[in-house]
Amino acid sequence: MNIIFLGPPGAGKGTQSKLLEARYGIAQISTGDMLRAEVAAGSPLGQKVKSIMASGQLVPDDLIIALIEARIDRPDCAKGFILDGFPRTRAQAEALDSMLKKTGRHIDLVLLLDVDEDALADRIAGRFTCAKCGEGYNDLYKRPKVAGTCDVCGGHDFIRRDDDRRETVAARLKAYREQTAPILPYYEEQGRLRRINGMADIDDVTKEVFAAVDSIT
Ligand code: AP5
Ligand code: ZN
């Protein structure tokens, strides 16, 4: 089963795709996480994309398409995958379909998290992650049960993303509106798009996401 998660920055794609990965045992592939790992490692790709990401712009299509092409051929994708943050342009959507076709695969479902843009800046500004295990938290919506201690691993160090500053968030939303939202009709016309109310509580969004996936399995 191959699934795409679409939605603007802060819509909850990462949160929900991790839960899907845990439930269905299919690999979550976050292009944002992959790029941040390259930046952290100081690789040639990381050096190329660091300032682009920090400014909230999209990384060039050819770089991201090459990254995904190598990733979806790895053995952990044999049962399927969840794409979180890809595709983000029409060129990426078309490249994905043609690379899947080569190996006799296709996208089964495209989930769009529908959200009110006004809520996103607060969600993003409030986000932080455990430095040790990567568990995600939020100042407003999901704080650790014991302040300063990760619920999952007991770690005490937390990190915030460089591009989560309010001025960068505006650029990320603009990139979504201008470059990513126009690909929605591509999936809608193919009858693969399902809209999910991303404004509900995290647990209720998860219920709706699981129901959508269950309906095609
Ligand atoms: P990326 O890492 O993909 O970031 P993004 O799309 O901006 O998405 P986010 O990770 O900010 O949000 P999310 O929807 O995953 O929300 P989350 O679940 O964390 O991309 C970063 C950059 O990399 C891009 O700007 C670009 O430069 C580059 N890039 C990546 N992919 C690319 C591509 N394909 N092409 C070109 N460039 C690319 O939730 C956010 C917060 O809200 C969390 O704190 C969470 O706890 C909370 N929350 C979630 N759901 C709810 C809810 N229902 N109610 C209340 N709070 C909630
Ligand atoms: Zn942790």
PDB file of C-alpha atoms and ligand atoms in Angstrom:
ATOM      1  CA  MET A   1       0.000   0.000   0.000  1.00  0.00           C
ATOM      2  CA  ASN A   2       1.515   3.314  -1.117  1.00  0.00           C
ATOM      3  CA  ILE A   3       0.164   6.521   0.410  1.00  0.00           C
ATOM      4  CA  ILE A   4       0.881  10.234  -0.040  1.00  0.00           C
ATOM      5  CA  PHE A   5       0.238  12.784   2.707  1.00  0.00           C
ATOM      6  CA  LEU A   6      -0.420  16.302   1.440  1.00  0.00           C
ATOM      7  CA  GLY A   7      -1.103  19.496   3.334  1.00  0.00           C
ATOM      8  CA  PRO A   8       0.519  22.808   4.201  1.00  0.00           C
ATOM      9  CA  PRO A   9       3.385  23.178   6.698  1.00  0.00           C
ATOM     10  CA  GLY A  10       2.178  22.291  10.187  1.00  0.00           C
ATOM     11  CA  ALA A  11      -0.949  20.485   8.938  1.00  0.00           C
ATOM     12  CA  GLY A  12       0.058  17.335  10.834  1.00  0.00           C
ATOM     13  CA  LYS A  13       1.570  15.221   8.028  1.00  0.00           C
ATOM     14  CA  GLY A  14       4.531  14.068  10.127  1.00  0.00           C
ATOM     15  CA  THR A  15       2.400  13.389  13.207  1.00  0.00           C
ATOM     16  CA  GLN A  16      -0.142  11.292  11.299  1.00  0.00           C
ATOM     17  CA  SER A  17       2.261   9.480   8.994  1.00  0.00           C
ATOM     18  CA  LYS A  18       4.301   8.197  11.958  1.00  0.00           C
ATOM     19  CA  LEU A  19       1.069   6.761  13.432  1.00  0.00           C
ATOM     20  CA  LEU A  20       0.220   5.142  10.089  1.00  0.00           C
ATOM     21  CA  GLU A  21       3.699   3.621   9.912  1.00  0.00           C
ATOM     22  CA  ALA A  22       3.227   2.103  13.372  1.00  0.00           C
ATOM     23  CA  ARG A  23      -0.214   0.694  12.568  1.00  0.00           C
ATOM     24  CA  TYR A  24       0.324  -0.719   9.094  1.00  0.00           C
ATOM     25  CA  GLY A  25       4.067  -1.492   9.194  1.00  0.00           C
ATOM     26  CA  ILE A  26       4.823   0.507   6.058  1.00  0.00           C
ATOM     27  CA  ALA A  27       7.775   2.883   5.837  1.00  0.00           C
ATOM     28  CA  GLN A  28       7.323   6.603   6.512  1.00  0.00           C
ATOM     29  CA  ILE A  29       9.427   8.665   4.128  1.00  0.00           C
ATOM     30  CA  SER A  30       9.780  12.318   5.087  1.00  0.00           C
ATOM     31  CA  THR A  31      11.751  14.343   2.549  1.00  0.00           C
ATOM     32  CA  GLY A  32      12.097  17.123   5.151  1.00  0.00           C
ATOM     33  CA  ASP A  33      13.696  14.688   7.642  1.00  0.00           C
ATOM     34  CA  MET A  34      15.960  13.252   4.931  1.00  0.00           C
ATOM     35  CA  LEU A  35      17.144  16.731   3.938  1.00  0.00           C
ATOM     36  CA  ARG A  36      17.657  17.803   7.571  1.00  0.00           C
ATOM     37  CA  ALA A  37      19.814  14.682   8.086  1.00  0.00           C
ATOM     38  CA  GLU A  38      21.932  15.685   5.061  1.00  0.00           C
ATOM     39  CA  VAL A  39      22.318  19.211   6.449  1.00  0.00           C
ATOM     40  CA  ALA A  40      23.279  17.867   9.890  1.00  0.00           C
ATOM     41  CA  ALA A  41      25.852  15.523   8.308  1.00  0.00           C
ATOM     42  CA  GLY A  42      27.313  18.397   6.242  1.00  0.00           C
ATOM     43  CA  SER A  43      27.121  16.267   3.066  1.00  0.00           C
ATOM     44  CA  PRO A  44      27.457  17.933  -0.380  1.00  0.00           C
ATOM     45  CA  LEU A  45      23.652  17.734  -0.763  1.00  0.00           C
ATOM     46  CA  GLY A  46      23.199  19.153   2.745  1.00  0.00           C
ATOM     47  CA  GLN A  47      25.477  22.088   1.942  1.00  0.00           C
ATOM     48  CA  LYS A  48      23.509  22.806  -1.241  1.00  0.00           C
ATOM     49  CA  VAL A  49      20.093  22.823   0.447  1.00  0.00           C
ATOM     50  CA  LYS A  50      20.857  24.361   3.849  1.00  0.00           C
ATOM     51  CA  SER A  51      20.157  27.995   2.978  1.00  0.00           C
ATOM     52  CA  ILE A  52      17.213  27.123   0.701  1.00  0.00           C
ATOM     53  CA  MET A  53      15.505  25.285   3.565  1.00  0.00           C
ATOM     54  CA  ALA A  54      16.309  27.998   6.097  1.00  0.00           C
ATOM     55  CA  SER A  55      14.601  30.544   3.824  1.00  0.00           C
ATOM     56  CA  GLY A  56      11.449  28.424   3.470  1.00  0.00           C
ATOM     57  CA  GLN A  57      11.827  27.877  -0.296  1.00  0.00           C
ATOM     58  CA  LEU A  58      11.499  24.508  -2.021  1.00  0.00           C
ATOM     59  CA  VAL A  59      14.628  22.545  -2.891  1.00  0.00           C
ATOM     60  CA  PRO A  60      15.066  22.035  -6.701  1.00  0.00           C
ATOM     61  CA  ASP A  61      13.003  19.201  -8.169  1.00  0.00           C
ATOM     62  CA  ASP A  62      15.944  17.238  -9.632  1.00  0.00           C
ATOM     63  CA  LEU A  63      17.653  16.906  -6.227  1.00  0.00           C
ATOM     64  CA  ILE A  64      14.534  15.742  -4.420  1.00  0.00           C
ATOM     65  CA  ILE A  65      13.399  13.372  -7.177  1.00  0.00           C
ATOM     66  CA  ALA A  66      16.812  11.625  -7.136  1.00  0.00           C
ATOM     67  CA  LEU A  67      16.580  11.287  -3.343  1.00  0.00           C
ATOM     68  CA  ILE A  68      13.114   9.692  -3.510  1.00  0.00           C
ATOM     69  CA  GLU A  69      13.975   7.404  -6.410  1.00  0.00           C
ATOM     70  CA  ALA A  70      16.809   5.843  -4.379  1.00  0.00           C
ATOM     71  CA  ARG A  71      14.713   5.701  -1.196  1.00  0.00           C
ATOM     72  CA  ILE A  72      11.629   3.878  -2.507  1.00  0.00           C
ATOM     73  CA  ASP A  73      13.769   1.085  -3.937  1.00  0.00           C
ATOM     74  CA  ARG A  74      15.079   0.147  -0.485  1.00  0.00           C
ATOM     75  CA  PRO A  75      13.875  -3.213   0.953  1.00  0.00           C
ATOM     76  CA  ASP A  76      11.819  -1.586   3.738  1.00  0.00           C
ATOM     77  CA  CYS A  77       9.483  -0.214   1.037  1.00  0.00           C
ATOM     78  CA  ALA A  78       8.575  -3.683  -0.264  1.00  0.00           C
ATOM     79  CA  LYS A  79       5.292  -3.656   1.733  1.00  0.00           C
ATOM     80  CA  GLY A  80       4.611  -0.033   0.822  1.00  0.00           C
ATOM     81  CA  PHE A  81       5.400   3.482   1.954  1.00  0.00           C
ATOM     82  CA  ILE A  82       3.921   6.734   3.207  1.00  0.00           C
ATOM     83  CA  LEU A  83       5.290   9.846   1.530  1.00  0.00           C
ATOM     84  CA  ASP A  84       5.345  12.811   3.918  1.00  0.00           C
ATOM     85  CA  GLY A  85       6.348  16.054   2.175  1.00  0.00           C
ATOM     86  CA  PHE A  86       6.647  14.684  -1.368  1.00  0.00           C
ATOM     87  CA  PRO A  87       5.495  15.419  -4.044  1.00  0.00           C
ATOM     88  CA  ARG A  88       5.351  19.203  -3.703  1.00  0.00           C
ATOM     89  CA  THR A  89       5.295  20.274  -7.361  1.00  0.00           C
ATOM     90  CA  ARG A  90       3.631  19.001 -10.513  1.00  0.00           C
ATOM     91  CA  ALA A  91       7.053  17.877 -11.844  1.00  0.00           C
ATOM     92  CA  GLN A  92       7.600  15.811  -8.673  1.00  0.00           C
ATOM     93  CA  ALA A  93       4.116  14.245  -8.933  1.00  0.00           C
ATOM     94  CA  GLU A  94       4.677  13.211 -12.541  1.00  0.00           C
ATOM     95  CA  ALA A  95       8.211  11.929 -11.836  1.00  0.00           C
ATOM     96  CA  LEU A  96       6.835   9.827  -8.962  1.00  0.00           C
ATOM     97  CA  ASP A  97       4.196   8.194 -11.166  1.00  0.00           C
ATOM     98  CA  SER A  98       6.730   7.332 -13.837  1.00  0.00           C
ATOM     99  CA  MET A  99       9.302   5.921 -11.386  1.00  0.00           C
ATOM    100  CA  LEU A 100       6.611   3.738  -9.749  1.00  0.00           C
ATOM    101  CA  LYS A 101       5.363   2.536 -13.130  1.00  0.00           C
ATOM    102  CA  LYS A 102       8.846   1.176 -13.937  1.00  0.00           C
ATOM    103  CA  THR A 103       8.553  -1.248 -10.999  1.00  0.00           C
ATOM    104  CA  GLY A 104       4.834  -2.038 -11.494  1.00  0.00           C
ATOM    105  CA  ARG A 105       3.730   0.021  -8.499  1.00  0.00           C
ATOM    106  CA  HIS A 106       1.268   2.881  -8.071  1.00  0.00           C
ATOM    107  CA  ILE A 107      -0.122   5.288  -5.462  1.00  0.00           C
ATOM    108  CA  ASP A 108      -3.201   3.840  -3.735  1.00  0.00           C
ATOM    109  CA  LEU A 109      -4.336   6.846  -1.752  1.00  0.00           C
ATOM    110  CA  VAL A 110      -3.580  10.559  -1.406  1.00  0.00           C
ATOM    111  CA  LEU A 111      -4.607  12.038   1.942  1.00  0.00           C
ATOM    112  CA  LEU A 112      -5.003  15.803   2.139  1.00  0.00           C
ATOM    113  CA  LEU A 113      -5.065  17.380   5.591  1.00  0.00           C
ATOM    114  CA  ASP A 114      -7.463  20.311   5.277  1.00  0.00           C
ATOM    115  CA  VAL A 115      -6.539  23.042   7.764  1.00  0.00           C
ATOM    116  CA  ASP A 116      -7.194  26.656   8.536  1.00  0.00           C
ATOM    117  CA  GLU A 117      -3.980  28.546   7.703  1.00  0.00           C
ATOM    118  CA  ASP A 118      -4.410  30.843  10.701  1.00  0.00           C
ATOM    119  CA  ALA A 119      -3.833  27.929  13.088  1.00  0.00           C
ATOM    120  CA  LEU A 120      -0.606  26.810  11.446  1.00  0.00           C
ATOM    121  CA  ALA A 121       1.776  29.515  12.643  1.00  0.00           C
ATOM    122  CA  ASP A 122       0.973  28.684  16.295  1.00  0.00           C
ATOM    123  CA  ARG A 123       1.306  24.965  15.723  1.00  0.00           C
ATOM    124  CA  ILE A 124       4.670  25.376  14.021  1.00  0.00           C
ATOM    125  CA  ALA A 125       6.058  27.935  16.477  1.00  0.00           C
ATOM    126  CA  GLY A 126       5.104  25.587  19.336  1.00  0.00           C
ATOM    127  CA  ARG A 127       6.729  22.479  17.893  1.00  0.00           C
ATOM    128  CA  PHE A 128       9.775  20.814  19.489  1.00  0.00           C
ATOM    129  CA  THR A 129      11.317  17.355  19.316  1.00  0.00           C
ATOM    130  CA  CYS A 130      13.252  15.075  21.663  1.00  0.00           C
ATOM    131  CA  ALA A 131      16.911  15.229  20.587  1.00  0.00           C
ATOM    132  CA  LYS A 132      17.467  11.579  21.555  1.00  0.00           C
ATOM    133  CA  CYS A 133      14.457   9.663  20.153  1.00  0.00           C
ATOM    134  CA  GLY A 134      12.764  12.202  17.856  1.00  0.00           C
ATOM    135  CA  GLU A 135       9.381  12.162  19.619  1.00  0.00           C
ATOM    136  CA  GLY A 136       7.439  15.291  18.631  1.00  0.00           C
ATOM    137  CA  TYR A 137       5.856  17.716  21.115  1.00  0.00           C
ATOM    138  CA  ASN A 138       4.071  21.045  21.063  1.00  0.00           C
ATOM    139  CA  ASP A 139       3.942  23.896  23.611  1.00  0.00           C
ATOM    140  CA  LEU A 140       0.206  24.277  23.033  1.00  0.00           C
ATOM    141  CA  TYR A 141      -1.070  20.837  22.051  1.00  0.00           C
ATOM    142  CA  LYS A 142       1.240  18.096  23.314  1.00  0.00           C
ATOM    143  CA  ARG A 143       3.597  18.793  26.205  1.00  0.00           C
ATOM    144  CA  PRO A 144       5.690  16.083  27.886  1.00  0.00           C
ATOM    145  CA  LYS A 145       3.799  14.585  30.872  1.00  0.00           C
ATOM    146  CA  VAL A 146       6.704  15.549  33.160  1.00  0.00           C
ATOM    147  CA  ALA A 147       8.061  18.981  32.160  1.00  0.00           C
ATOM    148  CA  GLY A 148      11.513  18.748  30.545  1.00  0.00           C
ATOM    149  CA  THR A 149      11.462  14.937  30.262  1.00  0.00           C
ATOM    150  CA  CYS A 150      10.635  12.971  27.114  1.00  0.00           C
ATOM    151  CA  ASP A 151       7.646  10.627  27.649  1.00  0.00           C
ATOM    152  CA  VAL A 152       9.199   7.986  25.400  1.00  0.00           C
ATOM    153  CA  CYS A 153      12.925   7.817  26.245  1.00  0.00           C
ATOM    154  CA  GLY A 154      13.313   9.955  29.385  1.00  0.00           C
ATOM    155  CA  GLY A 155      15.705  12.309  27.549  1.00  0.00           C
ATOM    156  CA  HIS A 156      16.056  15.912  28.679  1.00  0.00           C
ATOM    157  CA  ASP A 157      17.281  17.628  25.482  1.00  0.00           C
ATOM    158  CA  PHE A 158      14.808  19.069  23.010  1.00  0.00           C
ATOM    159  CA  ILE A 159      15.374  20.767  19.668  1.00  0.00           C
ATOM    160  CA  ARG A 160      13.481  23.279  17.511  1.00  0.00           C
ATOM    161  CA  ARG A 161      13.773  23.508  13.724  1.00  0.00           C
ATOM    162  CA  ASP A 162      15.665  26.403  12.076  1.00  0.00           C
ATOM    163  CA  ASP A 163      12.800  27.049   9.654  1.00  0.00           C
ATOM    164  CA  ASP A 164      10.118  27.240  12.351  1.00  0.00           C
ATOM    165  CA  ARG A 165      10.602  30.991  12.890  1.00  0.00           C
ATOM    166  CA  ARG A 166       7.433  32.979  12.102  1.00  0.00           C
ATOM    167  CA  GLU A 167       8.962  34.910   9.137  1.00  0.00           C
ATOM    168  CA  THR A 168      10.135  31.664   7.485  1.00  0.00           C
ATOM    169  CA  VAL A 169       6.760  30.032   8.076  1.00  0.00           C
ATOM    170  CA  ALA A 170       5.167  32.754   5.893  1.00  0.00           C
ATOM    171  CA  ALA A 171       7.547  31.834   3.036  1.00  0.00           C
ATOM    172  CA  ARG A 172       6.786  28.113   3.496  1.00  0.00           C
ATOM    173  CA  LEU A 173       3.036  28.784   3.322  1.00  0.00           C
ATOM    174  CA  LYS A 174       3.540  30.868   0.167  1.00  0.00           C
ATOM    175  CA  ALA A 175       5.523  28.017  -1.436  1.00  0.00           C
ATOM    176  CA  TYR A 176       2.683  25.635  -0.535  1.00  0.00           C
ATOM    177  CA  ARG A 177      -0.006  27.880  -2.007  1.00  0.00           C
ATOM    178  CA  GLU A 178       1.897  28.639  -5.218  1.00  0.00           C
ATOM    179  CA  GLN A 179       3.693  25.351  -5.955  1.00  0.00           C
ATOM    180  CA  THR A 180       2.039  22.514  -4.048  1.00  0.00           C
ATOM    181  CA  ALA A 181      -1.701  23.319  -3.899  1.00  0.00           C
ATOM    182  CA  PRO A 182      -1.844  23.343  -7.743  1.00  0.00           C
ATOM    183  CA  ILE A 183      -1.080  19.574  -7.783  1.00  0.00           C
ATOM    184  CA  LEU A 184      -4.310  18.743  -5.922  1.00  0.00           C
ATOM    185  CA  PRO A 185      -6.409  18.623  -9.135  1.00  0.00           C
ATOM    186  CA  TYR A 186      -3.877  16.136 -10.583  1.00  0.00           C
ATOM    187  CA  TYR A 187      -4.823  13.614  -7.869  1.00  0.00           C
ATOM    188  CA  GLU A 188      -8.474  14.679  -7.645  1.00  0.00           C
ATOM    189  CA  GLU A 189      -9.007  13.965 -11.363  1.00  0.00           C
ATOM    190  CA  GLN A 190      -7.537  10.496 -10.855  1.00  0.00           C
ATOM    191  CA  GLY A 191     -10.007   9.850  -7.991  1.00  0.00           C
ATOM    192  CA  ARG A 192      -7.183   9.178  -5.552  1.00  0.00           C
ATOM    193  CA  LEU A 193      -7.582  12.201  -3.244  1.00  0.00           C
ATOM    194  CA  ARG A 194      -9.301  11.979   0.171  1.00  0.00           C
ATOM    195  CA  ARG A 195      -9.783  15.116   2.264  1.00  0.00           C
ATOM    196  CA  ILE A 196      -9.338  14.796   6.027  1.00  0.00           C
ATOM    197  CA  ASN A 197     -10.320  17.457   8.554  1.00  0.00           C
ATOM    198  CA  GLY A 198      -6.923  18.425   9.965  1.00  0.00           C
ATOM    199  CA  MET A 199      -8.413  20.935  12.420  1.00  0.00           C
ATOM    200  CA  ALA A 200      -9.789  18.266  14.756  1.00  0.00           C
ATOM    201  CA  ASP A 201      -7.813  17.002  17.793  1.00  0.00           C
ATOM    202  CA  ILE A 202      -4.832  14.836  16.876  1.00  0.00           C
ATOM    203  CA  ASP A 203      -6.643  11.625  17.994  1.00  0.00           C
ATOM    204  CA  ASP A 204      -9.736  12.425  15.924  1.00  0.00           C
ATOM    205  CA  VAL A 205      -7.640  13.169  12.855  1.00  0.00           C
ATOM    206  CA  THR A 206      -5.926   9.800  13.341  1.00  0.00           C
ATOM    207  CA  LYS A 207      -9.310   8.015  13.478  1.00  0.00           C
ATOM    208  CA  GLU A 208     -10.321   9.622  10.185  1.00  0.00           C
ATOM    209  CA  VAL A 209      -6.961   8.767   8.580  1.00  0.00           C
ATOM    210  CA  PHE A 210      -7.131   5.117   9.691  1.00  0.00           C
ATOM    211  CA  ALA A 211     -10.734   4.845   8.431  1.00  0.00           C
ATOM    212  CA  ALA A 212      -9.683   6.189   5.011  1.00  0.00           C
ATOM    213  CA  VAL A 213      -6.824   3.671   4.781  1.00  0.00           C
ATOM    214  CA  ASP A 214      -8.979   0.791   6.060  1.00  0.00           C
ATOM    215  CA  SER A 215     -11.537   1.582   3.371  1.00  0.00           C
ATOM    216  CA  ILE A 216      -9.059   0.724   0.614  1.00  0.00           C
ATOM    217  CA  THR A 217      -7.459  -2.376   2.220  1.00  0.00           C
TER     218      THR A 217
HETATM  219  P1  AP5 B   1       9.088  19.510   5.733  1.00  0.00           P
HETATM  220  O1  AP5 B   1       9.941  18.951   6.786  1.00  0.00           O
HETATM  221  O2  AP5 B   1       8.329  18.583   4.848  1.00  0.00           O
HETATM  222  O3  AP5 B   1       8.119  20.564   6.422  1.00  0.00           O
HETATM  223  P2  AP5 B   1       6.629  21.029   6.112  1.00  0.00           P
HETATM  224  O4  AP5 B   1       5.928  20.511   4.923  1.00  0.00           O
HETATM  225  O5  AP5 B   1       6.732  22.511   6.189  1.00  0.00           O
HETATM  226  O6  AP5 B   1       5.815  20.347   7.167  1.00  0.00           O
HETATM  227  P3  AP5 B   1       6.040  20.338   8.691  1.00  0.00           P
HETATM  228  O7  AP5 B   1       7.011  19.286   9.086  1.00  0.00           O
HETATM  229  O8  AP5 B   1       6.300  21.737   9.181  1.00  0.00           O
HETATM  230  O9  AP5 B   1       4.564  20.031   9.189  1.00  0.00           O
HETATM  231  P4  AP5 B   1       3.726  18.699   9.283  1.00  0.00           P
HETATM  232  O10 AP5 B   1       2.548  18.807   8.361  1.00  0.00           O
HETATM  233  O11 AP5 B   1       4.559  17.472   9.197  1.00  0.00           O
HETATM  234  O12 AP5 B   1       3.166  18.902  10.751  1.00  0.00           O
HETATM  235  P5  AP5 B   1       3.543  18.168  12.132  1.00  0.00           P
HETATM  236  O13 AP5 B   1       2.939  16.807  12.139  1.00  0.00           O
HETATM  237  O14 AP5 B   1       4.990  18.296  12.436  1.00  0.00           O
HETATM  238  O15 AP5 B   1       9.943  20.447   4.744  1.00  0.00           O
HETATM  239  C1  AP5 B   1      10.895  21.359   5.245  1.00  0.00           C
HETATM  240  C2  AP5 B   1      11.648  21.997   4.062  1.00  0.00           C
HETATM  241  O16 AP5 B   1      12.361  20.962   3.339  1.00  0.00           O
HETATM  242  C3  AP5 B   1      10.786  22.672   2.997  1.00  0.00           C
HETATM  243  O17 AP5 B   1      10.460  24.006   3.358  1.00  0.00           O
HETATM  244  C4  AP5 B   1      11.702  22.588   1.775  1.00  0.00           C
HETATM  245  O18 AP5 B   1      12.732  23.561   1.825  1.00  0.00           O
HETATM  246  C5  AP5 B   1      12.355  21.220   1.930  1.00  0.00           C
HETATM  247  N1  AP5 B   1      11.600  20.138   1.264  1.00  0.00           N
HETATM  248  C6  AP5 B   1      11.070  19.034   1.868  1.00  0.00           C
HETATM  249  N2  AP5 B   1      10.449  18.252   0.961  1.00  0.00           N
HETATM  250  C7  AP5 B   1      10.600  18.875  -0.241  1.00  0.00           C
HETATM  251  C8  AP5 B   1      10.143  18.565  -1.566  1.00  0.00           C
HETATM  252  N3  AP5 B   1       9.406  17.454  -1.822  1.00  0.00           N
HETATM  253  N4  AP5 B   1      10.475  19.436  -2.562  1.00  0.00           N
HETATM  254  C9  AP5 B   1      11.196  20.550  -2.320  1.00  0.00           C
HETATM  255  N5  AP5 B   1      11.650  20.901  -1.086  1.00  0.00           N
HETATM  256  C10 AP5 B   1      11.349  20.077  -0.056  1.00  0.00           C
HETATM  257  O19 AP5 B   1       2.703  19.099  13.112  1.00  0.00           O
HETATM  258  C11 AP5 B   1       3.116  20.423  13.407  1.00  0.00           C
HETATM  259  C12 AP5 B   1       2.868  20.712  14.894  1.00  0.00           C
HETATM  260  O20 AP5 B   1       1.467  20.752  15.135  1.00  0.00           O
HETATM  261  C13 AP5 B   1       3.429  19.642  15.828  1.00  0.00           C
HETATM  262  O21 AP5 B   1       3.941  20.261  16.977  1.00  0.00           O
HETATM  263  C14 AP5 B   1       2.213  18.761  16.172  1.00  0.00           C
HETATM  264  O22 AP5 B   1       2.317  18.198  17.486  1.00  0.00           O
HETATM  265  C15 AP5 B   1       1.068  19.753  16.083  1.00  0.00           C
HETATM  266  N6  AP5 B   1      -0.152  19.144  15.568  1.00  0.00           N
HETATM  267  C16 AP5 B   1      -0.267  18.204  14.578  1.00  0.00           C
HETATM  268  N7  AP5 B   1      -1.562  17.889  14.366  1.00  0.00           N
HETATM  269  C17 AP5 B   1      -2.287  18.666  15.225  1.00  0.00           C
HETATM  270  C18 AP5 B   1      -3.685  18.795  15.480  1.00  0.00           C
HETATM  271  N8  AP5 B   1      -4.606  18.087  14.815  1.00  0.00           N
HETATM  272  N9  AP5 B   1      -4.062  19.693  16.442  1.00  0.00           N
HETATM  273  C19 AP5 B   1      -3.143  20.426  17.124  1.00  0.00           C
HETATM  274  N10 AP5 B   1      -1.797  20.316  16.925  1.00  0.00           N
HETATM  275  C20 AP5 B   1      -1.376  19.461  15.981  1.00  0.00           C
HETATM  276 ZN    ZN B   2      12.795  10.926  23.615  1.00  0.00          ZN
END
